[in-house]
Short mmCIF file of C-alpha atoms and ligand atoms in Angstrom, two decimals:
data_model
loop_
_atom_site.label_atom_id
_atom_site.label_comp_id
_atom_site.label_asym_id
_atom_site.label_seq_id
_atom_site.Cartn_x
_atom_site.Cartn_y
_atom_site.Cartn_z
CA MET S 1 2.48 17.87 -23.42
CA THR S 2 1.33 16.39 -20.42
CA ASP S 3 4.40 15.35 -17.69
CA ALA S 4 3.69 11.64 -18.39
CA GLN S 5 3.98 12.44 -22.56
CA SER S 6 7.55 13.63 -22.10
CA TYR S 7 8.41 10.61 -20.66
CA MET S 8 6.99 8.03 -23.41
CA GLY S 9 9.66 5.88 -25.56
CA LYS S 10 12.48 7.11 -23.30
CA LEU S 11 14.49 4.47 -21.65
CA ILE S 12 14.60 5.38 -18.21
CA THR S 13 15.80 3.06 -14.91
CA ILE S 14 14.06 3.59 -11.80
CA ASP S 15 17.62 4.53 -10.44
CA ARG S 16 17.88 7.25 -12.90
CA TYR S 17 14.32 8.68 -12.27
CA ILE S 18 14.45 8.80 -8.57
CA LEU S 19 17.80 11.04 -8.89
CA GLU S 20 15.89 13.04 -11.67
CA GLN S 21 13.45 13.75 -9.16
CA GLN S 22 15.91 14.22 -6.05
CA GLN S 23 17.50 17.30 -8.03
CA SER S 24 14.16 19.52 -7.96
CA HIS S 25 15.28 19.34 -3.91
CA PRO S 26 18.10 20.96 -4.03
CA GLU S 27 18.00 20.68 -0.02
CA ALA S 28 17.94 17.16 -0.36
CA THR S 29 21.01 15.19 0.83
CA GLY S 30 20.55 12.07 -1.06
CA THR S 31 19.11 10.09 2.00
CA LEU S 32 16.05 9.50 0.32
CA THR S 33 16.77 8.50 -2.52
CA ASN S 34 19.28 5.78 -1.10
CA LEU S 35 16.11 4.28 0.94
CA LEU S 36 14.36 4.20 -2.32
CA TYR S 37 17.02 2.35 -4.10
CA ASP S 38 17.57 0.00 -0.91
CA LEU S 39 13.54 -0.73 -1.89
CA ALA S 40 13.87 -1.41 -5.65
CA LEU S 41 16.64 -3.81 -4.73
CA ALA S 42 14.63 -5.60 -2.07
CA ALA S 43 11.61 -5.49 -4.27
CA LYS S 44 14.54 -7.31 -6.91
CA ILE S 45 15.50 -9.94 -4.46
CA ILE S 46 11.82 -10.77 -3.17
CA ALA S 47 10.90 -11.10 -6.94
CA SER S 48 13.46 -13.70 -7.74
CA LYS S 49 11.70 -15.72 -4.88
CA THR S 50 7.98 -15.05 -5.55
CA THR S 51 8.41 -16.25 -10.14
CA ARG S 52 9.70 -19.29 -8.36
CA ALA S 53 7.62 -20.11 -5.51
CA GLY S 54 5.75 -22.51 -7.12
CA LEU S 55 8.72 -24.92 -7.79
CA ALA S 56 11.05 -24.04 -4.78
CA GLU S 57 10.77 -25.49 -1.37
CA ILE S 58 9.57 -22.70 0.14
CA LEU S 59 6.21 -23.32 -0.87
CA GLY S 60 3.90 -24.13 2.58
CA SER S 61 3.66 -22.46 5.54
CA ALA S 62 6.89 -21.80 7.81
CA GLY S 63 4.71 -23.51 11.01
CA GLU S 64 4.81 -19.56 12.88
CA GLU S 65 2.09 -18.05 13.26
CA ASN S 66 2.41 -13.67 12.75
CA VAL S 67 1.07 -11.22 15.67
CA GLN S 68 -2.32 -11.32 13.60
CA GLY S 69 -2.49 -15.11 14.33
CA GLU S 70 -2.13 -16.15 10.63
CA GLU S 71 0.32 -18.63 9.49
CA VAL S 72 3.36 -17.16 8.14
CA GLN S 73 4.32 -18.08 4.53
CA LYS S 74 7.71 -19.06 3.99
CA LEU S 75 8.03 -16.51 1.59
CA ASP S 76 6.21 -13.65 4.02
CA ALA S 77 9.14 -14.79 6.38
CA PHE S 78 11.81 -14.03 3.06
CA ALA S 79 10.37 -10.59 2.44
CA GLN S 80 10.61 -9.63 5.94
CA ARG S 81 14.11 -10.46 6.23
CA THR S 82 14.75 -9.09 2.98
CA ILE S 83 13.41 -5.62 3.47
CA PHE S 84 15.16 -5.70 7.26
CA ARG S 85 18.44 -6.58 6.29
CA LEU S 86 18.56 -4.21 3.46
CA ASN S 87 18.16 -1.16 5.87
CA ASP S 88 19.41 -2.37 9.64
CA HIS S 89 22.98 -0.66 8.92
CA THR S 90 22.91 2.07 6.14
CA GLY S 91 22.29 5.04 9.04
CA ARG S 92 19.09 6.23 6.82
CA LEU S 93 16.57 4.75 8.99
CA ALA S 94 15.74 5.32 13.21
CA VAL S 95 13.14 2.54 13.36
CA MET S 96 11.42 0.23 11.22
CA ALA S 97 7.57 -1.27 11.63
CA SER S 98 6.60 -4.28 9.70
CA GLU S 99 3.09 -6.07 9.50
CA GLU S 100 5.38 -9.02 10.74
CA VAL S 101 6.37 -8.00 13.64
CA GLU S 102 4.65 -7.18 16.92
CA ASP S 103 6.31 -4.29 18.33
CA VAL S 104 8.49 -1.61 16.54
CA ILE S 105 11.67 -2.72 14.91
CA PRO S 106 14.83 -0.74 16.24
CA ILE S 107 18.43 -0.39 14.56
CA PRO S 108 20.74 -2.91 15.85
CA GLU S 109 22.91 -1.10 18.51
CA ARG S 110 25.58 -1.97 16.37
CA PHE S 111 24.59 0.35 13.25
CA SER S 112 23.48 4.31 13.24
CA VAL S 113 20.33 5.94 12.76
CA GLY S 114 19.36 8.10 10.57
CA PRO S 115 16.19 10.72 9.97
CA TYR S 116 13.85 8.72 8.16
CA VAL S 117 11.31 6.00 9.37
CA LEU S 118 10.20 2.76 7.27
CA VAL S 119 6.98 1.22 8.13
CA PHE S 120 5.79 -2.04 5.41
CA ASP S 121 3.96 -4.79 4.67
CA PRO S 122 6.73 -7.07 3.28
CA LEU S 123 3.96 -9.63 1.60
CA ASP S 124 0.08 -8.69 1.65
CA GLY S 125 -2.15 -11.68 0.33
CA SER S 126 0.54 -14.02 1.08
CA SER S 127 -2.54 -16.34 1.46
CA ASN S 128 -2.93 -16.29 -2.57
CA ILE S 129 1.01 -17.66 -2.83
CA ASP S 130 0.01 -21.05 -3.29
CA MET S 131 -2.68 -20.36 -5.90
CA ASN S 132 -0.11 -18.39 -7.94
CA VAL S 133 -2.27 -14.93 -7.78
CA SER S 134 -0.19 -11.60 -7.55
CA ILE S 135 1.07 -10.32 -4.06
CA GLY S 136 2.50 -7.22 -3.01
CA THR S 137 5.12 -5.36 -0.64
CA VAL S 138 3.70 -2.14 0.96
CA PHE S 139 5.58 0.84 1.98
CA GLY S 140 5.79 4.14 3.89
CA ILE S 141 8.67 6.63 4.85
CA TYR S 142 8.51 9.51 7.46
CA ARG S 143 10.72 11.63 8.15
CA ARG S 144 11.47 10.29 12.23
CA LYS S 145 9.81 12.74 14.67
CA THR S 146 11.86 12.14 17.60
CA THR S 147 14.82 14.18 18.31
CA THR S 148 17.05 12.14 20.70
CA GLY S 149 17.64 8.46 20.59
CA ARG S 150 17.15 5.54 18.52
CA GLY S 151 13.55 5.93 17.06
CA ALA S 152 10.60 4.89 18.58
CA LEU S 153 7.17 4.09 18.14
CA GLU S 154 5.96 7.94 17.81
CA ASP S 155 8.14 7.86 15.25
CA VAL S 156 6.08 5.15 13.31
CA LEU S 157 2.56 6.25 14.82
CA GLN S 158 2.47 9.54 12.51
CA PRO S 159 -0.64 9.89 10.40
CA GLY S 160 -0.61 9.46 6.93
CA ARG S 161 -0.62 13.05 5.79
CA ALA S 162 2.98 13.16 6.77
CA LEU S 163 4.73 10.55 4.85
CA VAL S 164 7.02 11.99 2.68
CA ALA S 165 7.16 8.87 0.00
CA ALA S 166 4.95 5.52 -0.03
CA GLY S 167 4.49 3.11 -2.52
CA TYR S 168 4.25 -0.78 -3.19
CA ILE S 169 5.53 -3.49 -5.38
CA LEU S 170 3.62 -6.08 -7.07
CA TYR S 171 4.58 -9.39 -7.93
CA GLY S 172 2.61 -10.26 -11.14
CA ALA S 173 2.47 -11.49 -14.56
CA SER S 174 5.51 -8.94 -14.51
CA THR S 175 6.98 -7.28 -11.14
CA MET S 176 5.57 -3.75 -11.01
CA MET S 177 7.48 -0.95 -8.79
CA VAL S 178 5.34 1.98 -8.37
CA TYR S 179 6.08 4.90 -5.72
CA SER S 180 5.56 8.42 -5.25
CA THR S 181 7.68 11.21 -3.19
CA GLY S 182 4.81 13.73 -3.63
CA GLN S 183 5.58 14.49 -6.87
CA GLY S 184 2.61 12.35 -8.74
CA VAL S 185 2.74 8.28 -8.88
CA HIS S 186 5.26 6.80 -11.46
CA GLY S 187 5.30 3.16 -12.12
CA PHE S 188 7.90 0.86 -13.48
CA THR S 189 8.44 -2.66 -14.87
CA LEU S 190 10.82 -5.22 -14.06
CA ASP S 191 12.63 -6.41 -17.01
CA PRO S 192 14.25 -9.65 -15.83
CA ALA S 193 16.32 -10.25 -18.75
CA ILE S 194 18.81 -7.36 -17.51
CA GLY S 195 17.73 -6.74 -13.66
CA GLU S 196 16.29 -3.10 -14.35
CA PHE S 197 13.21 -1.49 -13.23
CA LEU S 198 12.47 0.42 -16.45
CA LEU S 199 9.62 3.69 -16.23
CA SER S 200 6.13 2.21 -17.58
CA HIS S 201 4.10 4.25 -16.20
CA PRO S 202 5.11 7.47 -15.60
CA HIS S 203 2.82 10.57 -14.08
CA LEU S 204 -0.32 7.74 -13.40
CA MET S 205 -3.36 9.45 -12.59
CA LEU S 206 -6.97 8.11 -11.93
CA PRO S 207 -9.41 7.79 -15.01
CA ALA S 208 -12.13 10.41 -14.12
CA LYS S 209 -14.17 7.95 -15.81
CA PRO S 210 -14.43 4.68 -13.33
CA LYS S 211 -14.96 1.52 -14.14
CA TYR S 212 -14.94 -1.02 -10.97
CA TYR S 213 -15.80 -1.46 -7.41
CA SER S 214 -13.62 -3.98 -5.60
CA VAL S 215 -15.26 -5.91 -2.57
CA ASN S 216 -16.39 -9.28 -1.25
CA GLN S 217 -19.43 -9.50 -0.99
CA GLY S 218 -19.25 -13.01 0.59
CA TYR S 219 -19.73 -10.47 3.58
CA GLN S 220 -22.56 -8.61 2.33
CA PRO S 221 -25.16 -10.06 4.89
CA TYR S 222 -22.86 -8.72 7.40
CA TRP S 223 -22.55 -5.33 6.26
CA ALA S 224 -24.41 -1.93 7.73
CA PRO S 225 -27.42 -0.72 5.81
CA GLY S 226 -25.28 2.28 4.27
CA VAL S 227 -22.72 -0.09 3.18
CA GLN S 228 -25.46 -1.80 1.69
CA ALA S 229 -27.17 1.13 -0.28
CA TYR S 230 -23.70 2.36 -1.31
CA THR S 231 -23.37 -1.26 -3.43
CA ALA S 232 -26.18 -0.57 -5.09
CA TRP S 233 -25.66 2.98 -6.07
CA LEU S 234 -22.12 1.47 -7.49
CA GLN S 235 -23.97 -1.14 -9.78
CA HIS S 236 -26.56 1.09 -10.89
CA ASP S 237 -26.33 4.17 -14.49
CA THR S 238 -26.43 7.45 -12.20
CA PRO S 239 -26.15 10.80 -13.56
CA GLU S 240 -22.70 10.62 -12.26
CA LYS S 241 -21.25 7.53 -13.11
CA PRO S 242 -22.48 4.58 -15.40
CA GLY S 243 -23.20 1.03 -13.22
CA LEU S 244 -19.47 -0.38 -12.20
CA SER S 245 -18.40 -4.19 -13.24
CA LEU S 246 -17.08 -6.12 -9.70
CA ARG S 247 -13.54 -7.12 -9.76
CA TYR S 248 -12.11 -8.52 -6.43
CA ILE S 249 -8.76 -10.59 -6.71
CA GLY S 250 -8.66 -10.59 -2.64
CA SER S 251 -5.05 -9.40 -2.84
CA LEU S 252 -4.95 -5.49 -2.01
CA VAL S 253 -2.09 -4.09 -3.88
CA ALA S 254 -3.02 -6.26 -7.20
CA ASP S 255 -6.84 -4.62 -6.60
CA PHE S 256 -5.58 -1.17 -5.87
CA HIS S 257 -3.16 -1.47 -9.04
CA ARG S 258 -6.26 -2.04 -10.97
CA ASN S 259 -8.36 0.77 -10.06
CA LEU S 260 -5.26 2.88 -10.17
CA LEU S 261 -5.16 1.96 -14.20
CA ALA S 262 -8.74 1.64 -14.78
CA GLY S 263 -10.58 3.92 -11.95
CA GLY S 264 -12.97 2.47 -9.31
CA VAL S 265 -13.54 1.85 -5.51
CA PHE S 266 -11.69 -0.99 -3.64
CA TYR S 267 -13.36 -0.98 -0.36
CA TYR S 268 -12.92 -3.54 2.73
CA PRO S 269 -16.16 -1.94 5.49
CA ALA S 270 -16.44 -2.78 8.64
CA ASP S 271 -18.79 -5.92 9.02
CA HIS S 272 -19.84 -7.41 12.04
CA LYS S 273 -19.22 -10.98 10.72
CA ASP S 274 -16.02 -11.90 12.61
CA PRO S 275 -16.06 -10.14 16.24
CA GLN S 276 -12.01 -9.45 15.97
CA LYS S 277 -12.63 -7.52 13.08
CA PRO S 278 -14.70 -4.95 14.19
CA GLY S 279 -13.05 -1.99 12.03
CA GLY S 280 -12.94 -3.74 9.21
CA LYS S 281 -9.25 -6.03 8.42
CA LEU S 282 -7.21 -3.37 6.84
CA ARG S 283 -4.27 -1.80 9.01
CA LEU S 284 -4.39 1.98 9.09
CA VAL S 285 0.03 2.34 8.97
CA TYR S 286 1.77 0.00 6.60
CA GLU S 287 -1.32 -1.05 3.99
CA ALA S 288 -4.30 2.20 4.24
CA ASN S 289 -2.19 4.75 5.11
CA PRO S 290 0.69 4.34 1.92
CA LEU S 291 -2.15 3.79 -0.45
CA ALA S 292 -3.66 6.62 0.43
CA PHE S 293 -1.19 8.53 0.06
CA LEU S 294 -0.61 7.13 -3.82
CA ILE S 295 -4.02 7.54 -4.46
CA GLU S 296 -4.34 11.29 -3.07
CA GLN S 297 -1.02 12.14 -5.60
CA ALA S 298 -3.08 10.24 -8.44
CA GLY S 299 -5.99 12.52 -8.15
CA GLY S 300 -8.22 10.22 -5.69
CA TYR S 301 -9.44 9.90 -2.24
CA ALA S 302 -9.22 7.56 0.51
CA SER S 303 -11.74 7.45 3.60
CA ASP S 304 -12.45 5.37 6.86
CA GLY S 305 -16.64 5.86 5.54
CA ALA S 306 -16.69 9.36 8.01
CA ARG S 307 -12.78 10.86 7.35
CA ALA S 308 -9.60 10.88 5.27
CA ILE S 309 -7.60 8.32 6.42
CA LEU S 310 -3.97 10.31 6.01
CA ASP S 311 -5.46 12.48 8.71
CA ILE S 312 -6.32 9.51 11.52
CA GLN S 313 -3.88 9.69 14.07
CA PRO S 314 -3.10 6.24 14.71
CA GLU S 315 -2.64 5.01 18.40
CA GLN S 316 -2.18 1.26 17.32
CA LEU S 317 1.06 -0.20 15.56
CA HIS S 318 -1.67 -3.18 13.74
CA GLN S 319 -4.87 -1.20 14.42
CA ARG S 320 -7.13 -1.80 11.78
CA VAL S 321 -9.26 0.28 9.78
CA PRO S 322 -12.57 0.45 7.60
CA LEU S 323 -10.78 1.45 3.76
CA PHE S 324 -12.72 3.35 0.82
CA ILE S 325 -10.17 4.12 -1.47
CA GLY S 326 -10.03 5.17 -5.40
CA ASN S 327 -11.71 8.39 -7.64
CA ARG S 328 -13.27 10.67 -5.07
CA ILE S 329 -16.19 10.78 -6.38
CA LEU S 330 -16.68 7.42 -5.19
CA VAL S 331 -15.18 7.56 -1.65
CA GLU S 332 -17.20 10.82 -1.07
CA GLN S 333 -20.70 8.79 -1.88
CA ALA S 334 -19.75 6.14 0.52
CA GLU S 335 -19.21 8.49 3.23
CA MET S 336 -22.51 10.32 1.91
CA LEU S 337 -24.57 7.08 2.56
CA LEU S 338 -22.57 5.97 5.79
CA HIS S 339 -23.40 9.46 7.37
CA GLN S 340 -26.95 9.43 5.98
CA GLN S 341 -27.50 5.63 7.92
CA ASP S 342 -25.49 6.94 11.14
CA ALA S 343 -28.26 9.82 11.14
CA THR S 344 -31.16 7.66 10.12
CA VAL S 345 -29.33 5.01 13.30
CA ALA S 346 -29.11 7.79 15.62
CA ALA S 347 -33.00 9.42 14.90
P1 P6P B 401 -10.88 -11.12 1.96
C1 P6P B 401 -5.32 -10.27 1.64
O1 P6P B 401 -4.93 -11.36 3.20
C2 P6P B 401 -5.42 -9.14 2.66
O2 P6P B 401 -4.89 -8.85 3.49
C3 P6P B 401 -5.60 -8.29 1.23
O3 P6P B 401 -4.62 -8.28 0.76
C4 P6P B 401 -7.02 -8.37 0.77
O4 P6P B 401 -7.33 -7.17 0.31
C5 P6P B 401 -7.80 -8.81 1.75
O5 P6P B 401 -6.81 -9.34 2.94
C6 P6P B 401 -8.82 -9.83 1.61
O6 P6P B 401 -9.51 -10.34 2.28
O7 P6P B 401 -11.47 -11.17 3.76
O8 P6P B 401 -11.69 -10.56 1.17
O9 P6P B 401 -10.37 -12.22 2.32
#
C-alpha cells in the first residue's frame, strides 16, 4: 500500500497531520509545527474574505502602489496584514519578507525573535480578484542564518535548497492548503461548514504522463528562439510524450496546482517585450523558490532555463527570474533547447 493509499478515507485535520509529521523528528521543538498552524489560520481568515470579494466593499484598489508599481487591491493589503499580525508576536520568527513590502519586515522590538524566517507572497494573482479567478498565497520557511540580533536580509536571501518548508493556499472553487516539510507534498481542503482543513490529497506526486503546458502565448513574438522551439516541441507528439494541451489561467498558484495534479510544465520565460522585466516576471524568493521546493518533493524539477531554481543564490529581495517548472523531462528539454540556442548564437 502506498503512503497515499494508507490515508485514503481517513478524516484527518491539517493540525493533526502536521503534528503526526513532527513526530518523525524527535529533535523537533514544535516551533515549525506551530508556524504551520498559524499559516493555516491565516488561510482561513483570508479565505473568509476572498469568498466574499465580489460582495464586500473590499473590491477595487486600495489606491496604494506596491514596490512592483502595481495597484494594491484591498484584498492584497488585507492578506499582508493578516499574515504579519499572526506572526509578528509569536517568537517563532527572526524576520519576514513579503512581495508587498520593499524591505525585509523586522519583528517589532516589543516581541522576541525566533529561529525561523518567513517569506511570502500574500496574494498572488490579485489582478484576477475582480474577475473571480482563483488566486493564491505562496510561502517559504527557512531557519535563520544569522546568530545574533533580530534577523536580517541575509536570513531572507538564502538559496531555495535551504528551505525547511514551503507551500501555498489556493482560493478557488474550494480553498486548499498544500505544503511540504521535506516529507512529501500534502493537500488539504477547507470545509467551510466546520472551518477545518481536511486531508484530501496525501503524498501528491506529479503524474508520469504530463497533460498540459502553461505559458502566456501572447508574448510569443518576444521570446528567444530557444523558447519558440521549446513551445513547438511541447505541442507535437514526440517519443517522450504526446503533444500537450495549453492551459493558462494567468494566476501562478492556480496554474501550478493544476499541473501538479495533472502533470505538465508551467513557464514564464524572459521576454524582450517589457524592458523592465528582462529576466522574466516572477520573483525568485517568494514565488519560484517555494514552488520549486514543492515540485522537487513531488518528483519534478524547476529551472531558470539553465540551472535549478533551488541552487540560485538570491542577490535582491524582489529579483525576478525566468521559471520553467513541472515534470523533470519537460523542464530539462527547455534547458537543452535554450542551451542549444545560446550555442548557436555564440557560434
Ligand atoms: P501575465 C499574476 O499577476 C502573476 O504574478 C502570476 O500569478 C501569473 O502567473 C503571472 O503574473 C501572469 O502574468 O504576464 O501572463 O499576465
